[in-house]
Short mmCIF file of C-alpha atoms in Angstrom, two decimals:
data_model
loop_
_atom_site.label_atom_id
_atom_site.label_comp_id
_atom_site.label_asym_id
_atom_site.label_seq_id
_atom_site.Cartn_x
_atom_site.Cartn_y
_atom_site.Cartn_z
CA UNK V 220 -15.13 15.71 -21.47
CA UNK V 221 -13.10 13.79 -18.46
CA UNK V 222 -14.21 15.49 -14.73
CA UNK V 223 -11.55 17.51 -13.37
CA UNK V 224 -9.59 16.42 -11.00
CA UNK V 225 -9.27 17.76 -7.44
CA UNK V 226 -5.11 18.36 -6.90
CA UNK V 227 -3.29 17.37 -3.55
CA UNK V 228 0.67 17.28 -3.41
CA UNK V 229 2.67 14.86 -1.47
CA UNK V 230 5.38 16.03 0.30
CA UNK V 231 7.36 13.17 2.48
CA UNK V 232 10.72 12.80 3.51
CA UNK V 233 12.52 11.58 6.32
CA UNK V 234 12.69 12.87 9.53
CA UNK V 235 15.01 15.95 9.96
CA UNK V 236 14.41 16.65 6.00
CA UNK V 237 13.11 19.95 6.28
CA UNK V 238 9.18 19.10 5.01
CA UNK V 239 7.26 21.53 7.51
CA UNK V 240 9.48 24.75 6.01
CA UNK V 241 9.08 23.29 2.56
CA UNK V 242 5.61 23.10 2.65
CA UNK V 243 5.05 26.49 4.49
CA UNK V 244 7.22 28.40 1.58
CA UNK V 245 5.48 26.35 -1.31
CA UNK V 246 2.00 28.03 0.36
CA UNK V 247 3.56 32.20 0.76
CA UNK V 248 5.08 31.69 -2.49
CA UNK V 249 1.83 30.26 -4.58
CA UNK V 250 -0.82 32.02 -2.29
CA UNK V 251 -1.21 31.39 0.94
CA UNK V 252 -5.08 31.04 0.95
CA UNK V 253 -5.18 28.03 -1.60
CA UNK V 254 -3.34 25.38 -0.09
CA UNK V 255 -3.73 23.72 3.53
CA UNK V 256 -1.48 21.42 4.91
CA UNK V 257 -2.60 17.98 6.72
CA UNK V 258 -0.14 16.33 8.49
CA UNK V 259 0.73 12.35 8.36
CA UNK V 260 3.42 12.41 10.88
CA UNK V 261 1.90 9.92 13.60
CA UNK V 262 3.26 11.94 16.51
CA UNK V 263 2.09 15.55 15.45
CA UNK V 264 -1.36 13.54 16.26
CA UNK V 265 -1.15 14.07 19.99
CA UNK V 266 -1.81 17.06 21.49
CA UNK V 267 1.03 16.20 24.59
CA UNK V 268 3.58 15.65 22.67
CA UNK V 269 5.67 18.44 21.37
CA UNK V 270 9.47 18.88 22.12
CA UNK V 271 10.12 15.22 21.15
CA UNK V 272 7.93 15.26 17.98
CA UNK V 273 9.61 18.61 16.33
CA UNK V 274 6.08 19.86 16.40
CA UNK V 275 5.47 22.88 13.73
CA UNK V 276 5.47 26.51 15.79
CA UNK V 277 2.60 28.20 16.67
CA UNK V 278 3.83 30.61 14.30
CA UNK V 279 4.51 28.13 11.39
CA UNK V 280 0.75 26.84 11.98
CA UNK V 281 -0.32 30.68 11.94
CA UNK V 282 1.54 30.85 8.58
CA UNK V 283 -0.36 28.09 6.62
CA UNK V 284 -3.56 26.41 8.70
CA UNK V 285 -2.48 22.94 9.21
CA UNK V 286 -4.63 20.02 10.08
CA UNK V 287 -4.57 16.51 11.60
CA UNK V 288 -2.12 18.28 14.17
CA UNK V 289 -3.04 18.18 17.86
CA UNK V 290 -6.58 15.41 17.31
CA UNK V 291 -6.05 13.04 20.12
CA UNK V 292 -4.16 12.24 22.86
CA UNK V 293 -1.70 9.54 23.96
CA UNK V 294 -3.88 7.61 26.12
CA UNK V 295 -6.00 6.56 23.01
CA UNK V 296 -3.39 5.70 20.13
CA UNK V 297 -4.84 7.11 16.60
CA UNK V 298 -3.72 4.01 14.00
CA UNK V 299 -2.98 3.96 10.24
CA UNK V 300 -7.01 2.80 10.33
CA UNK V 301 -7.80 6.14 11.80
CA UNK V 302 -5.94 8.17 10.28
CA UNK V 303 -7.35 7.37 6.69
CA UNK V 304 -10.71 8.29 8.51
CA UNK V 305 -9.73 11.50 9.43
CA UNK V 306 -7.56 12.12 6.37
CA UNK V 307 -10.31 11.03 4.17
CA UNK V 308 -12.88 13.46 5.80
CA UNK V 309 -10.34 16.62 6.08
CA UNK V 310 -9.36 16.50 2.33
CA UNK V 311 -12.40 16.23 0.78
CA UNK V 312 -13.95 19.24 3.08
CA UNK V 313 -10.79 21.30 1.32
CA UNK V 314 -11.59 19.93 -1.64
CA UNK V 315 -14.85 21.30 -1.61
CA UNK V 316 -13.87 24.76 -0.11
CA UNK V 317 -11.47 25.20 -3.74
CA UNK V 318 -8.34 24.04 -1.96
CA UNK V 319 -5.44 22.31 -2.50
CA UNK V 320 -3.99 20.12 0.53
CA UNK V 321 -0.46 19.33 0.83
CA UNK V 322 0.06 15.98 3.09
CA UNK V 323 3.02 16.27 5.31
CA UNK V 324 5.51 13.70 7.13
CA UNK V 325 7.01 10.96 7.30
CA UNK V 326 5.12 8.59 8.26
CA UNK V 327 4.67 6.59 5.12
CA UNK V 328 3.08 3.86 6.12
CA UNK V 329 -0.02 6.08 6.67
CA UNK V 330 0.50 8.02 3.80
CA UNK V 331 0.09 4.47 1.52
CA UNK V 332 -2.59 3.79 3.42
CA UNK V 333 -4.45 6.32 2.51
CA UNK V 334 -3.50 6.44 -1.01
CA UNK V 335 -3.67 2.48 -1.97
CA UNK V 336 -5.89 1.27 0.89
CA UNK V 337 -4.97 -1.14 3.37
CA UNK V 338 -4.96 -5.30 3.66
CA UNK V 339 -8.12 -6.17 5.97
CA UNK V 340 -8.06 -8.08 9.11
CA UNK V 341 -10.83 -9.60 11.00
CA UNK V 342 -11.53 -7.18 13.81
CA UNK V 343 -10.14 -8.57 17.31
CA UNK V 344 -12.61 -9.30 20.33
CA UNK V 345 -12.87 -7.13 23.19
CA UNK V 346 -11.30 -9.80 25.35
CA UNK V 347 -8.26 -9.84 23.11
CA UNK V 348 -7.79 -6.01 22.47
CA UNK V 349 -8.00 -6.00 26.64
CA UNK V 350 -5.37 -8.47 26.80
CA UNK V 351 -3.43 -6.93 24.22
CA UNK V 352 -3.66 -3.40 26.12
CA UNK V 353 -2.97 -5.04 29.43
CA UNK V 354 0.06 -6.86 28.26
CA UNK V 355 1.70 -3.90 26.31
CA UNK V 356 1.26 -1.90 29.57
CA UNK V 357 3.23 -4.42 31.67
CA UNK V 358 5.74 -5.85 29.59
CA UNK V 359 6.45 -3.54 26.89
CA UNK V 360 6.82 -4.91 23.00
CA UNK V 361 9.29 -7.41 24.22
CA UNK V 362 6.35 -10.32 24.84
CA UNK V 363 4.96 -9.36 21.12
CA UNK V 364 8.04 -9.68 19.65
CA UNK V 365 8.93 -13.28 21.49
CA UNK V 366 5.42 -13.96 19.81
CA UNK V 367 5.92 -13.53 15.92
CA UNK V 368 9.56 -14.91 16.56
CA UNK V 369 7.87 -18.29 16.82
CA UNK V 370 4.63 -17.76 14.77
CA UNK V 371 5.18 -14.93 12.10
CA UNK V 372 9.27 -14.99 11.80
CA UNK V 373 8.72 -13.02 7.92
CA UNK V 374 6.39 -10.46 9.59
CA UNK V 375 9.15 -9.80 12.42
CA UNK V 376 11.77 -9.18 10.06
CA UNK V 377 9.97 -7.08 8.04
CA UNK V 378 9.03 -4.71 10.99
CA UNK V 379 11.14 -2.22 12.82
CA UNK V 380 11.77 -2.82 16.68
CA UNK V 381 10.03 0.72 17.21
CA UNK V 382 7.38 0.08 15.02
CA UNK V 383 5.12 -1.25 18.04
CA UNK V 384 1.63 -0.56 16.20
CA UNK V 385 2.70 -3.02 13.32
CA UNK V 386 4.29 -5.72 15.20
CA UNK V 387 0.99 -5.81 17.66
CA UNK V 388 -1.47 -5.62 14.90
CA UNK V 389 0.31 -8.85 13.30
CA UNK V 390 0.13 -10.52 17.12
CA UNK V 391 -3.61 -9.75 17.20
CA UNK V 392 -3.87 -10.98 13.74
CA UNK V 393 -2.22 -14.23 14.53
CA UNK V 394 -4.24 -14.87 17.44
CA UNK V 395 -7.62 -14.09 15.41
CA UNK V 396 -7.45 -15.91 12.65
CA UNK V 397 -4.79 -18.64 13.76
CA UNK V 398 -2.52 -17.41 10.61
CA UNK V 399 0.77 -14.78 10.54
CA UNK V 400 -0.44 -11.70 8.69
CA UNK V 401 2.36 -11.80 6.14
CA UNK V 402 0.21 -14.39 4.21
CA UNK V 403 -2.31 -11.67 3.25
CA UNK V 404 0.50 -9.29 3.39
CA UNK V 405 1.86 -11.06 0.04
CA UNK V 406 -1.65 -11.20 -1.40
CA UNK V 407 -1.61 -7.33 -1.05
CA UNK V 408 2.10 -7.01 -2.12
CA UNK V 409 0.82 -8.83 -5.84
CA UNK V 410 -0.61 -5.83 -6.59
CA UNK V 411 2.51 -3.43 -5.84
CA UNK V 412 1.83 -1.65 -3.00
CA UNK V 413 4.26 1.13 -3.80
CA UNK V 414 2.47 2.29 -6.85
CA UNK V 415 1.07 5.71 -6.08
CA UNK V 416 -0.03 5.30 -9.79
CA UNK V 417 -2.49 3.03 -9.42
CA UNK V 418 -4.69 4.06 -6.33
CA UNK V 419 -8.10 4.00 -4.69
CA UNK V 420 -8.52 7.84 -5.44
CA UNK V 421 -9.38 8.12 -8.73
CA UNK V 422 -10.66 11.82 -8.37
CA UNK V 423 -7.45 12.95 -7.20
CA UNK V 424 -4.87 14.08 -9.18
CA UNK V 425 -1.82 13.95 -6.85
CA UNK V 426 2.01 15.18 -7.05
CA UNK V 427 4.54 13.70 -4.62
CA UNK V 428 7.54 15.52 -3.90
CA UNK V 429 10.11 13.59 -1.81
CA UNK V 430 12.98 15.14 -0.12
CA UNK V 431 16.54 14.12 0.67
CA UNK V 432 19.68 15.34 1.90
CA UNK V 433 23.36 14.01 1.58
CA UNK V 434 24.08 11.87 4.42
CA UNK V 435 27.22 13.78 6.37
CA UNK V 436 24.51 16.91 6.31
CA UNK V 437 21.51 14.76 7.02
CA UNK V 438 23.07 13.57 10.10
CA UNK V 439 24.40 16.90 11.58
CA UNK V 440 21.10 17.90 11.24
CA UNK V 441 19.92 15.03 13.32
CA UNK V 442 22.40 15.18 15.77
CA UNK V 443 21.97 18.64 16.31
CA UNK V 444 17.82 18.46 17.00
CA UNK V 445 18.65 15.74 19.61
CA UNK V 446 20.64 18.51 21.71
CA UNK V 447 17.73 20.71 21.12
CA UNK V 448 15.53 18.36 22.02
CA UNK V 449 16.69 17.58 25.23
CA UNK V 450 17.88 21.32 25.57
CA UNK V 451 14.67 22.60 25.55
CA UNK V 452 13.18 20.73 27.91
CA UNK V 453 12.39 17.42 26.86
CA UNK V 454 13.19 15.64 29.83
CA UNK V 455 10.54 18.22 31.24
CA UNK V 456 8.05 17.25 29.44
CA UNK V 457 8.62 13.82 30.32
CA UNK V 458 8.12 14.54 33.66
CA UNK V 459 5.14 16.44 33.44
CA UNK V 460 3.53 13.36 31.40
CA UNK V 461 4.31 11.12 34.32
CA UNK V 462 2.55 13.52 37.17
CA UNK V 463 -0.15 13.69 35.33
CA UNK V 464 -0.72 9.91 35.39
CA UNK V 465 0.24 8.81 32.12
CA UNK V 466 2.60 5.81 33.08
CA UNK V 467 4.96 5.99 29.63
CA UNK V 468 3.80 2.62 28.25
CA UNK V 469 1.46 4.50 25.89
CA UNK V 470 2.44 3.38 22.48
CA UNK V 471 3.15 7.53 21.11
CA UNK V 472 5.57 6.94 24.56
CA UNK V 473 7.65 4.37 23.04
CA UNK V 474 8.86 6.46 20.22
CA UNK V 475 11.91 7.84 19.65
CA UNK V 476 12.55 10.94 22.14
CA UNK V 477 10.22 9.95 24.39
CA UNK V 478 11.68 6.00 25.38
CA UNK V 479 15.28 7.58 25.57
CA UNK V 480 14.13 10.14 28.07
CA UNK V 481 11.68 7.63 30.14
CA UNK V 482 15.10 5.47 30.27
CA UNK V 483 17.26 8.79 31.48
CA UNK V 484 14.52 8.93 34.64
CA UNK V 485 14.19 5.03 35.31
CA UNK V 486 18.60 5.30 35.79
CA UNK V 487 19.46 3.96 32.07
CA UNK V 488 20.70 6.72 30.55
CA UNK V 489 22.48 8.26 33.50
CA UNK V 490 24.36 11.04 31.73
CA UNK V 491 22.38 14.14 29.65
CA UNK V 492 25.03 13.46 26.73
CA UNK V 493 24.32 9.72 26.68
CA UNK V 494 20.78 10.28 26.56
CA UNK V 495 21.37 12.66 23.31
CA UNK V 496 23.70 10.05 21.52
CA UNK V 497 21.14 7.60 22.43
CA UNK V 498 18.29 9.51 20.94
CA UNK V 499 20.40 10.48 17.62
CA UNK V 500 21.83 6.75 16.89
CA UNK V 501 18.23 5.79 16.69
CA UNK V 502 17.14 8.92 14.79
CA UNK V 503 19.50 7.49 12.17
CA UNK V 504 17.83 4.53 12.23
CA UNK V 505 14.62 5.55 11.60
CA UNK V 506 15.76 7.62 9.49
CA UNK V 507 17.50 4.95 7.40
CA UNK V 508 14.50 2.53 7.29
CA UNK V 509 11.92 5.86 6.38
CA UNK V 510 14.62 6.50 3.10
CA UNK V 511 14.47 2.40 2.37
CA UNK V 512 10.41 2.75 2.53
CA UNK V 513 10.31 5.87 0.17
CA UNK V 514 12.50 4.83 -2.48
CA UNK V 515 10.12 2.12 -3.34
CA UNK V 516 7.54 4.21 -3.77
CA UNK V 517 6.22 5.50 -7.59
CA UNK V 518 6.10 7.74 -9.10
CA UNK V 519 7.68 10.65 -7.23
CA UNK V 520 10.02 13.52 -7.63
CA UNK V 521 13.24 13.90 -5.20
CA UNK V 522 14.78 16.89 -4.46
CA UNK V 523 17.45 18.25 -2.09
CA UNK V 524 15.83 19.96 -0.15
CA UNK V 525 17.99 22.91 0.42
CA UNK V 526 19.40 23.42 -2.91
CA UNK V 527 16.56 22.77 -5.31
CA UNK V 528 14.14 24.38 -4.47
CA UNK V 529 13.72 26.76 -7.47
CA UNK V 530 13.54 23.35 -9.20
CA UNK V 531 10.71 22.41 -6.58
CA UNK V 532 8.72 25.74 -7.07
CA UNK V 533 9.17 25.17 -10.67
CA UNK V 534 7.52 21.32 -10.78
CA UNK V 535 5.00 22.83 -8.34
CA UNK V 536 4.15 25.92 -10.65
CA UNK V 537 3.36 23.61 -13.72
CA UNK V 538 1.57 21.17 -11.80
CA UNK V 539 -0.94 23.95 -10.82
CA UNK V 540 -1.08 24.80 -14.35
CA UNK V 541 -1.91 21.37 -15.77
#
């Protein structure tokens, strides 16, 4: 007789989807006590970071006990690498306590990583993580970028502007092993990446629930959490971050939210409303390139998230049964 297999549900989305409510009804209405939830959104990671990230409440964590959600801090950025350390190590202590975690976000980079592993690089020498740090803190991603325009052009298109961990780990790459990353990136694309299906975690027996929402909605919903954002003291925060010493070239500083509001103080941005259409337009686009991501990724379920749920909580219910 086959081993049972320990159950963990996907639930990803893009940002502004409405995953953290989803995932916090899915848990009152199934028993709260059974399921956990561990976050792969890369900013929930740091513990300074909250107006800008759309943190869960202290009363939504109260709800459900969530995990992976407050474990480091900007000053020391917590990569795709570590993440499937700590993700790893959290799911298989629920495992063995009877339950069931539900992973969370959107980033799914990190989320794939976990699930199909990762394509290996040789690690970097001090001397060139130093210069790497040093560089990043002085000029920014622009000098990367310049980089793999020359040297990697496929890896550069392939990457999102914002998506400064990537585009830096293909520069340190490049200058270890004297080769652009996207030739072992094809070697690992031969064996479909995006098929949850066939996985490095044989003993788990997974159901991913993705979430959508029509576009005209979707955006409101956007536009309206930049407002809040910046609202409720974003530009605050900001500030706070700065007299403390942290000099907004950490990498968790350079995402969205945070980089709009750094250029509101440097003069940029001079206007509160330009700063929120700012922050919104490139909402969307993240938004957009997290939906391209996701749909290549199999199997899954996709819901609306507002009016299916009874659908959701019925897929859920039979998967619990199986």
């Amino acid at each position: 007789m086959a081993q049972r297999k320990n159950k963990l549900i996907i639930l990803s989305g893009a940002t502004a989807t409405g995953k953290t409510g989803l995932s916090i009804d899915i848990s009152k209405k199934f028993n709260n006590n059974k399921f956990s939830v561990v976050n792969f959104d890369s900013l929930l990671f740091y513990k300074e970071l909250n107006i800008g990230t759309a943190k869960p409440t202290i009363e939504e964590m109260q709800a459900v006990e969530h995990h992976l959600v407050n474990v480091g801090s900007i000053s020391k950025e917590i990569n795709a690498n570590d993440f499937v350390k700590l993700a790893e190590e959290k799911i298989n202590e629920l495992h063995e306590q009877g339950k069931i975690p539900i992973l969370v976000g959107g980033s799914t980079f990190y989320v794939r990583s976990l699930i199909k592993g990762m394509y290996e690089s040789p690690s970097p020498t001090d001397e060139l993580k130093e210069e790497i740090e040093i560089l990043y803190k002085k000029e920014g991603i622009a000098p990367f970028i310049n980089f793999l325009s020359k040297n990697d052009p496929e890896s550069l298109q392939q990457l999102h502007e914002n998506d400064h961990y990537r585009l830096m780990r293909a520069y340190e790459h490049y200058k270890t092993t004297g080769s652009p990353i996207s030739v072992q990136k094809k070697s690992y694309d031969e064996n479909n990446p995006y098929d949850f299906s066939k996985n490095i975690r044989p003993d788990w027996d997974m159901l991913h629930i993705s979430l959508e929402l029509p576009k005209e909605l979707h955006w409101q919903i956007m536009e309206k959490r930049a407002k809040e954002m910046i609202d409720t003291g974003l530009i605050e925060e900001v500030k706070e971050l700065l007299a403390q010493g942290h000099t907004g070239h950490e990498k968790p500083m350079q995402s969205i939210g945070y980089k709009e509001t750094l250029a509101h103080l440097s003069g940029d941005l001079t206007s509160k409303k330009e700063l929120v259409e700012r922050v919104f337009i490139n909402t969307r686009r993240l938004a957009k390139s997290q939906k391209t991501f996701l749909k290549k990724i199999t199997p899954k379920e996709t819901f609306h998230t507002l009016e299916e749920r009874d659908k959701i909580f019925d897929l859920v219910s039979r998967f619990l049964n199986s």
